[in-house]
Short mmCIF file of C-alpha atoms and ligand atoms in Angstrom, two decimals:
data_model
loop_
_atom_site.label_atom_id
_atom_site.label_comp_id
_atom_site.label_asym_id
_atom_site.label_seq_id
_atom_site.Cartn_x
_atom_site.Cartn_y
_atom_site.Cartn_z
CA UNK K 5 15.29 -13.93 29.30
CA UNK K 6 16.45 -17.31 30.69
CA UNK K 7 18.96 -19.62 29.02
CA UNK K 8 16.06 -21.82 27.87
CA UNK K 9 14.38 -18.81 26.25
CA UNK K 10 17.60 -18.03 24.37
CA UNK K 11 17.84 -21.62 23.14
CA UNK K 12 14.21 -21.51 22.04
CA UNK K 13 14.76 -18.15 20.25
CA UNK K 14 17.80 -19.58 18.46
CA UNK K 15 15.71 -22.58 17.41
CA UNK K 16 12.99 -20.35 15.93
CA UNK K 17 15.58 -18.23 14.15
CA UNK K 18 17.28 -21.30 12.68
CA UNK K 19 13.90 -22.61 11.52
CA UNK K 20 13.38 -19.34 9.65
CA UNK K 21 16.90 -19.35 8.18
CA UNK K 22 16.51 -22.87 6.79
CA UNK K 23 13.94 -21.44 4.36
CA UNK K 24 16.51 -19.12 2.75
CA UNK K 25 18.78 -19.78 -0.22
CA UNK K 26 22.53 -18.98 -0.10
CA UNK K 27 22.11 -15.47 -1.49
CA UNK K 28 19.31 -14.59 0.95
CA UNK K 29 21.27 -16.04 3.86
CA UNK K 30 24.34 -14.02 2.92
CA UNK K 31 22.29 -10.82 2.69
CA UNK K 32 20.70 -11.46 6.09
CA UNK K 33 24.10 -12.17 7.68
CA UNK K 34 25.48 -8.87 6.36
CA UNK K 35 22.36 -7.04 7.56
CA UNK K 36 22.63 -8.43 11.11
CA UNK K 37 26.28 -7.33 11.26
CA UNK K 38 25.40 -3.81 10.07
CA UNK K 39 24.38 -0.62 11.85
CA UNK K 40 21.12 -0.41 9.94
CA UNK K 41 20.00 -3.65 11.63
CA UNK K 42 20.40 -2.02 15.06
CA UNK K 43 18.49 1.09 13.97
CA UNK K 44 15.70 -0.98 12.43
CA UNK K 45 15.46 -3.12 15.55
CA UNK K 46 15.08 0.00 17.71
CA UNK K 47 12.43 1.38 15.33
CA UNK K 48 10.53 -1.93 15.41
CA UNK K 49 10.57 -1.92 19.22
CA UNK K 50 9.12 1.62 19.24
CA UNK K 51 6.40 0.54 16.78
CA UNK K 52 5.49 -2.35 19.08
CA UNK K 53 5.06 0.04 22.00
CA UNK K 54 2.72 2.27 19.95
CA UNK K 55 0.87 -0.80 18.73
CA UNK K 56 0.34 -1.90 22.33
CA UNK K 57 -1.50 1.41 22.99
CA UNK K 58 -3.89 0.58 20.14
CA UNK K 59 -4.36 -2.99 21.39
CA UNK K 60 -5.28 -1.66 24.86
CA UNK K 61 -7.72 0.84 23.34
CA UNK K 62 -9.30 -1.96 21.30
CA UNK K 63 -9.78 -4.05 24.46
CA UNK K 64 -11.50 -1.09 26.16
CA UNK K 65 -13.80 -0.49 23.18
CA UNK K 66 -14.81 -4.17 23.10
CA UNK K 67 -16.25 -3.68 26.61
CA UNK K 68 -18.44 -0.72 25.65
CA UNK K 69 -19.91 -1.50 22.23
CA UNK K 70 -21.87 -4.48 20.83
CA UNK K 71 -19.84 -7.45 19.52
CA UNK K 72 -20.87 -6.61 15.91
CA UNK K 73 -19.43 -3.08 16.41
CA UNK K 74 -22.61 -1.61 14.93
CA UNK K 75 -24.62 0.83 17.04
CA UNK K 76 -28.35 0.45 17.78
CA UNK K 77 -28.94 3.90 16.27
CA UNK K 78 -27.28 3.00 12.94
CA UNK K 79 -28.93 1.97 9.71
CA UNK K 80 -26.16 0.14 7.82
CA UNK K 81 -27.28 -1.02 4.38
CA UNK K 82 -25.25 -3.09 1.88
CA UNK K 83 -24.45 -1.08 -1.25
CA UNK K 84 -26.18 -1.67 -4.57
CA UNK K 85 -23.13 -0.91 -6.73
CA UNK K 86 -19.44 -1.78 -6.52
CA UNK K 87 -17.36 -4.69 -5.30
CA UNK K 88 -19.54 -5.22 -2.20
CA UNK K 89 -22.90 -5.08 -3.97
CA UNK K 90 -23.38 -8.84 -3.46
CA UNK K 91 -23.27 -8.50 0.35
CA UNK K 92 -26.47 -9.30 2.24
CA UNK K 93 -27.52 -10.39 5.73
CA UNK K 94 -27.18 -14.09 4.83
CA UNK K 95 -23.74 -14.13 3.26
CA UNK K 96 -21.99 -11.31 5.13
CA UNK K 97 -20.83 -10.78 8.67
CA UNK K 98 -19.26 -7.66 10.16
CA UNK K 99 -16.20 -8.17 12.30
CA UNK K 100 -14.28 -5.02 13.15
CA UNK K 101 -10.62 -5.36 12.08
CA UNK K 102 -9.41 -2.75 14.51
CA UNK K 103 -10.85 -4.74 17.42
CA UNK K 104 -10.19 -8.26 16.11
CA UNK K 105 -7.04 -9.01 14.10
CA UNK K 106 -6.61 -12.29 12.19
CA UNK K 107 -5.45 -14.20 15.28
CA UNK K 108 -8.40 -12.91 17.31
CA UNK K 109 -10.83 -13.91 14.53
CA UNK K 110 -9.28 -17.39 14.55
CA UNK K 111 -9.82 -17.60 18.32
CA UNK K 112 -13.46 -16.46 18.00
CA UNK K 113 -14.09 -19.15 15.39
CA UNK K 114 -12.46 -21.78 17.63
CA UNK K 115 -14.62 -20.70 20.58
CA UNK K 116 -17.75 -20.89 18.41
CA UNK K 117 -18.44 -17.15 18.83
CA UNK K 118 -18.04 -16.47 15.12
CA UNK K 119 -18.94 -18.57 12.11
CA UNK K 120 -16.93 -18.54 8.90
CA UNK K 121 -19.45 -20.36 6.73
CA UNK K 122 -23.12 -20.41 5.95
CA UNK K 123 -25.25 -23.32 4.77
CA UNK K 124 -26.62 -23.27 1.27
CA UNK K 125 -29.09 -26.09 1.90
CA UNK K 126 -29.79 -26.73 5.57
CA UNK K 127 -28.06 -29.61 7.40
CA UNK K 128 -25.89 -30.43 4.42
CA UNK K 129 -22.16 -30.06 3.87
CA UNK K 130 -22.98 -27.75 1.02
CA UNK K 131 -21.53 -24.67 2.75
CA UNK K 132 -19.97 -21.43 1.57
CA UNK K 133 -17.51 -18.95 3.12
CA UNK K 134 -19.17 -15.93 4.73
CA UNK K 135 -17.87 -12.58 3.49
CA UNK K 136 -16.24 -10.88 6.47
CA UNK K 137 -16.31 -7.10 6.23
CA UNK K 138 -14.87 -4.45 8.54
CA UNK K 139 -16.05 -0.88 8.97
CA UNK K 140 -12.74 0.09 10.64
CA UNK K 141 -9.15 -0.09 9.47
CA UNK K 142 -6.83 -2.66 11.03
CA UNK K 143 -3.87 -1.70 13.23
CA UNK K 144 -1.54 -2.91 10.51
CA UNK K 145 -3.19 -0.73 7.85
CA UNK K 146 -2.97 2.28 10.16
CA UNK K 147 0.68 1.68 10.88
CA UNK K 148 1.35 1.38 7.14
CA UNK K 149 -0.52 4.63 6.40
CA UNK K 150 1.39 6.68 8.96
CA UNK K 151 4.79 4.99 8.84
CA UNK K 152 5.15 4.15 5.14
CA UNK K 153 2.64 6.00 2.92
CA UNK K 154 2.53 9.49 4.44
CA UNK K 155 5.53 11.77 5.01
CA UNK K 156 7.10 11.66 8.47
CA UNK K 157 6.98 15.44 8.85
CA UNK K 158 3.37 16.07 9.83
CA UNK K 159 4.05 18.27 12.89
CA UNK K 160 2.32 21.33 11.44
CA UNK K 161 -0.31 19.41 9.49
CA UNK K 162 -3.95 18.54 10.16
CA UNK K 163 -5.14 14.97 9.58
CA UNK K 164 -8.88 14.51 9.02
CA UNK K 165 -10.68 11.18 9.17
CA UNK K 166 -13.99 11.35 7.32
CA UNK K 167 -16.45 9.19 9.26
CA UNK K 168 -14.28 8.39 12.26
CA UNK K 169 -16.63 5.71 13.69
CA UNK K 170 -14.94 4.13 16.78
CA UNK K 171 -11.83 6.27 16.24
CA UNK K 172 -9.35 3.71 14.85
CA UNK K 173 -7.75 6.19 12.41
CA UNK K 174 -7.58 8.93 15.04
CA UNK K 175 -5.74 6.72 17.54
CA UNK K 176 -3.48 5.48 14.72
CA UNK K 177 -2.60 9.07 13.82
CA UNK K 178 -2.06 9.90 17.50
CA UNK K 179 0.33 7.05 18.31
CA UNK K 180 1.94 6.30 14.92
CA UNK K 181 2.52 9.85 13.63
CA UNK K 182 3.61 13.29 14.76
CA UNK K 183 0.56 15.00 13.21
CA UNK K 184 -0.01 18.30 14.97
CA UNK K 185 -3.79 18.18 14.70
CA UNK K 186 -6.04 15.12 14.34
CA UNK K 187 -9.75 15.56 13.67
CA UNK K 188 -12.50 13.02 13.20
CA UNK K 189 -15.91 13.95 11.79
CA UNK K 190 -18.60 11.36 12.41
CA UNK K 191 -22.35 11.67 11.79
CA UNK K 192 -23.35 9.01 14.37
CA UNK K 193 -23.60 10.40 17.91
CA UNK K 194 -23.11 7.05 19.66
CA UNK K 195 -19.85 6.53 17.74
CA UNK K 196 -18.70 10.03 18.72
CA UNK K 197 -19.42 9.26 22.39
CA UNK K 198 -17.21 6.15 22.18
CA UNK K 199 -14.35 8.16 20.63
CA UNK K 200 -14.62 10.95 23.21
CA UNK K 201 -14.68 8.42 26.05
CA UNK K 202 -11.46 6.80 24.75
CA UNK K 203 -9.74 10.17 24.24
CA UNK K 204 -10.57 11.07 27.87
CA UNK K 205 -9.81 7.66 29.39
CA UNK K 206 -6.39 7.47 27.70
CA UNK K 207 -5.65 11.09 28.63
CA UNK K 208 -4.91 12.08 25.03
CA UNK K 209 -4.04 15.73 24.41
CA UNK K 210 -7.32 17.51 23.61
CA UNK K 211 -5.38 20.19 21.77
CA UNK K 212 -4.11 17.55 19.35
CA UNK K 213 -7.06 15.20 18.83
CA UNK K 214 -10.77 15.95 18.59
CA UNK K 215 -14.06 14.52 17.36
CA UNK K 216 -16.88 16.47 15.73
CA UNK K 217 -20.40 15.05 15.57
CA UNK K 218 -21.64 16.23 12.19
CA UNK K 219 -22.28 15.38 8.60
CA UNK K 220 -18.91 16.15 6.96
CA UNK K 221 -20.74 18.18 4.32
CA UNK K 222 -21.70 20.67 7.05
CA UNK K 223 -18.03 21.22 7.90
CA UNK K 224 -16.34 22.54 4.77
CA UNK K 225 -14.23 24.74 7.11
CA UNK K 226 -12.53 21.66 8.62
CA UNK K 227 -12.10 19.96 5.25
CA UNK K 228 -10.50 23.12 3.79
CA UNK K 229 -8.04 23.30 6.68
CA UNK K 230 -6.87 19.69 6.47
CA UNK K 231 -3.65 18.55 4.85
CA UNK K 232 -4.27 14.80 5.01
CA UNK K 233 -7.76 13.40 4.45
CA UNK K 234 -8.41 9.72 5.14
CA UNK K 235 -11.53 8.14 3.68
CA UNK K 236 -12.42 4.50 4.35
CA UNK K 237 -14.98 2.96 1.96
CA UNK K 238 -18.34 4.65 2.71
CA UNK K 239 -20.59 2.36 0.63
CA UNK K 240 -22.50 0.82 3.56
CA UNK K 241 -23.34 4.20 5.06
CA UNK K 242 -24.58 6.41 2.24
CA UNK K 243 -26.78 5.85 -0.81
CA UNK K 244 -25.45 6.42 -4.31
CA UNK K 245 -26.81 9.97 -4.60
CA UNK K 246 -25.32 11.10 -1.27
CA UNK K 247 -22.06 9.33 -2.08
CA UNK K 248 -21.74 11.26 -5.35
CA UNK K 249 -22.54 14.56 -3.62
CA UNK K 250 -19.81 13.82 -1.09
CA UNK K 251 -17.15 13.40 -3.81
CA UNK K 252 -18.24 16.66 -5.50
CA UNK K 253 -18.01 18.30 -2.07
CA UNK K 254 -14.50 16.89 -1.46
CA UNK K 255 -13.38 18.05 -4.91
CA UNK K 256 -14.63 21.53 -4.12
CA UNK K 257 -13.15 21.87 -0.63
CA UNK K 258 -10.03 19.70 -0.26
CA UNK K 259 -7.18 22.11 -0.95
CA UNK K 260 -4.54 21.59 -3.63
CA UNK K 261 -1.46 19.69 -2.47
CA UNK K 262 -3.34 17.82 0.28
CA UNK K 263 -2.97 14.09 0.61
CA UNK K 264 -5.91 11.74 0.25
CA UNK K 265 -5.60 8.19 1.64
CA UNK K 266 -8.18 5.55 0.68
CA UNK K 267 -8.51 1.81 1.18
CA UNK K 268 -9.88 1.25 -2.31
CA UNK K 269 -8.53 2.78 -5.49
CA UNK K 270 -10.25 6.00 -6.50
CA UNK K 271 -10.59 4.60 -10.02
CA UNK K 272 -12.82 1.86 -8.55
CA UNK K 273 -14.75 4.10 -6.15
CA UNK K 274 -15.48 6.75 -8.78
CA UNK K 275 -16.01 4.12 -11.46
CA UNK K 276 -18.74 2.39 -9.41
CA UNK K 277 -20.44 5.78 -9.02
CA UNK K 278 -20.10 6.50 -12.73
CA UNK K 279 -18.11 9.68 -12.15
CA UNK K 280 -14.54 8.61 -12.95
CA UNK K 281 -14.30 10.53 -16.23
CA UNK K 282 -15.47 13.71 -14.55
CA UNK K 283 -13.05 13.56 -11.58
CA UNK K 284 -10.05 11.65 -12.93
CA UNK K 285 -7.85 14.76 -13.32
CA UNK K 286 -8.48 15.88 -9.76
CA UNK K 287 -6.00 13.46 -8.16
CA UNK K 288 -2.56 11.99 -8.82
CA UNK K 289 -1.39 8.72 -7.33
CA UNK K 290 1.76 9.05 -5.15
CA UNK K 291 4.59 6.77 -4.12
CA UNK K 292 5.00 6.00 -0.41
CA UNK K 293 7.01 8.70 1.39
CA UNK K 294 8.77 6.49 3.96
CA UNK K 295 9.83 3.57 1.79
CA UNK K 296 12.65 2.74 4.22
CA UNK K 297 9.98 1.49 6.67
CA UNK K 298 8.46 -1.04 4.29
CA UNK K 299 10.80 -3.64 5.80
CA UNK K 300 8.50 -3.68 8.88
CA UNK K 301 5.41 -4.71 6.95
CA UNK K 302 3.94 -7.54 5.00
CA UNK K 303 3.43 -5.32 1.97
CA UNK K 304 0.90 -7.70 0.38
CA UNK K 305 -1.44 -7.12 3.34
CA UNK K 306 -1.30 -3.37 2.70
CA UNK K 307 -1.73 -3.45 -1.06
CA UNK K 308 -5.27 -2.10 -0.80
CA UNK K 309 -4.11 1.25 0.56
CA UNK K 310 -3.76 4.17 -1.87
CA UNK K 311 -2.11 7.58 -1.49
CA UNK K 312 -3.09 10.50 -3.75
CA UNK K 313 -2.32 14.21 -3.94
CA UNK K 314 -4.88 16.78 -4.98
CA UNK K 315 -3.94 18.57 -8.21
C1 LIG W 403 -16.31 2.65 6.94
S1 LIG W 403 -16.58 3.61 8.39
C2 LIG W 403 -14.96 4.27 8.58
C3 LIG W 403 -14.41 4.24 9.99
C4 LIG W 403 -13.03 4.81 10.18
N1 LIG W 403 -12.78 5.96 9.34
C5 LIG W 403 -11.96 3.76 9.92
O1 LIG W 403 -11.46 3.73 8.79
O2 LIG W 403 -11.60 3.00 10.81
C6 LIG W 403 -17.47 4.98 7.73
C7 LIG W 403 -18.04 5.91 8.79
O3 LIG W 403 -18.40 7.11 8.10
C8 LIG W 403 -19.55 7.67 8.73
N2 LIG W 403 -20.15 8.57 7.71
C9 LIG W 403 -20.71 8.24 6.53
N3 LIG W 403 -21.12 9.35 5.89
C10 LIG W 403 -20.80 10.40 6.65
C11 LIG W 403 -20.97 11.80 6.52
N4 LIG W 403 -21.57 12.33 5.46
N5 LIG W 403 -20.51 12.59 7.51
C12 LIG W 403 -19.91 12.07 8.60
N6 LIG W 403 -19.74 10.76 8.80
C13 LIG W 403 -20.16 9.92 7.83
C14 LIG W 403 -20.38 6.44 9.07
O4 LIG W 403 -21.29 6.72 10.11
C15 LIG W 403 -19.30 5.43 9.48
O5 LIG W 403 -19.11 5.42 10.87
#
C-alpha cells in the first residue's frame, strides 16, 4: 500500500466516522484499541479468502450455463399459491443471486443486458418494476448460514442440500464450514453435470462433497443420515401436490435433532400449502449458534433465513 493509498483509506474511514454520534464513536475507538478487533479483522480476512473461491466458481459457471441460469431441459413454472403466485413471464425475470450479486446486477442494467422494468402500455412512461427472482442462494446468505446460523462444530456432520441446482449451497458448505460430509440431491441431470464439473475443476475432496442425480424422495437413506438439511423455496419446481408429499416425506425421514435451514419461514411455506396445523409441532425455531459473527453481516439482508430443529 502506497502513502497515497493510506491517505485515501484514512479519508474513507473519516467519512464513515463522521456519521457516528459521540457514544458510537467512543465505542468504536475502544473496539479498535482492543484485542477483539484484531481477532475479528483476522476472521474477516479469512472470510474474504473463502468468498473469493465462491466468486471464482461463479465466474466459471457463468461461462458454461445460459445467462438466465435455467437449463434447456427444465420446465420451471411459477407457483399458483404463496407469495410468488403473482409471478409470470411478463412481470418476472430470473437472475441468479449466486452468480450476480447486487453490484453485478447494477452493472448488467447499466450495460443494457438486464432490464429492471416492464411497460404497462407500450411506448409510455407507465412502467413497473420487474420482480427479480433467484433460484440460488447468494454468497452472503450462504456465509450467514454457515458462519452465524449453524453451529461451528460440523466436522462429524452431514449437510444435505435438497435440490442443489448449480451447487451454490454445496460450495458454501465446502468453503465456509467444516462440515465433514456435504451432499447435494438434484433431479435435473444438466444441473448435476455442472456441479460435478465444478467439483472436479476446483479439485474439491470427493470424499467430502458429492452430488446425486435423483428425486430426493427416492433417497430416504441420505435424508435419514443428514444432520443439517437446507431447503431453498421449491415453489417454481414442483406442483402443490408434489410439494405437500415432499414435506410429509421430510417429516417422516429427517431425524430428530437435525437442523433445517430455509429461506422462507416454515409457517409461510406450510401455510401456503394448507398443512401448517398438521406439521406445526414437528419443528422448533432456533437462535443463531455463532452470534459472535453477526458483526460481519448486514443482518437485515439475512432476515429471510430461518433455522429450525426437528422435534
Ligand atoms: C430453488 S432451487 C435451489 C437451489 C439451491 N439449493 C440453492 O439454494 O442455491 C430448487 C432446486 O430443487 C430441485 N428439485 C425440486 N424438486 C426436487 C426433488 N423432488 N428432488 C430433487 N431435486 C428437486 C430443482 O430442480 C431446483 O434445481
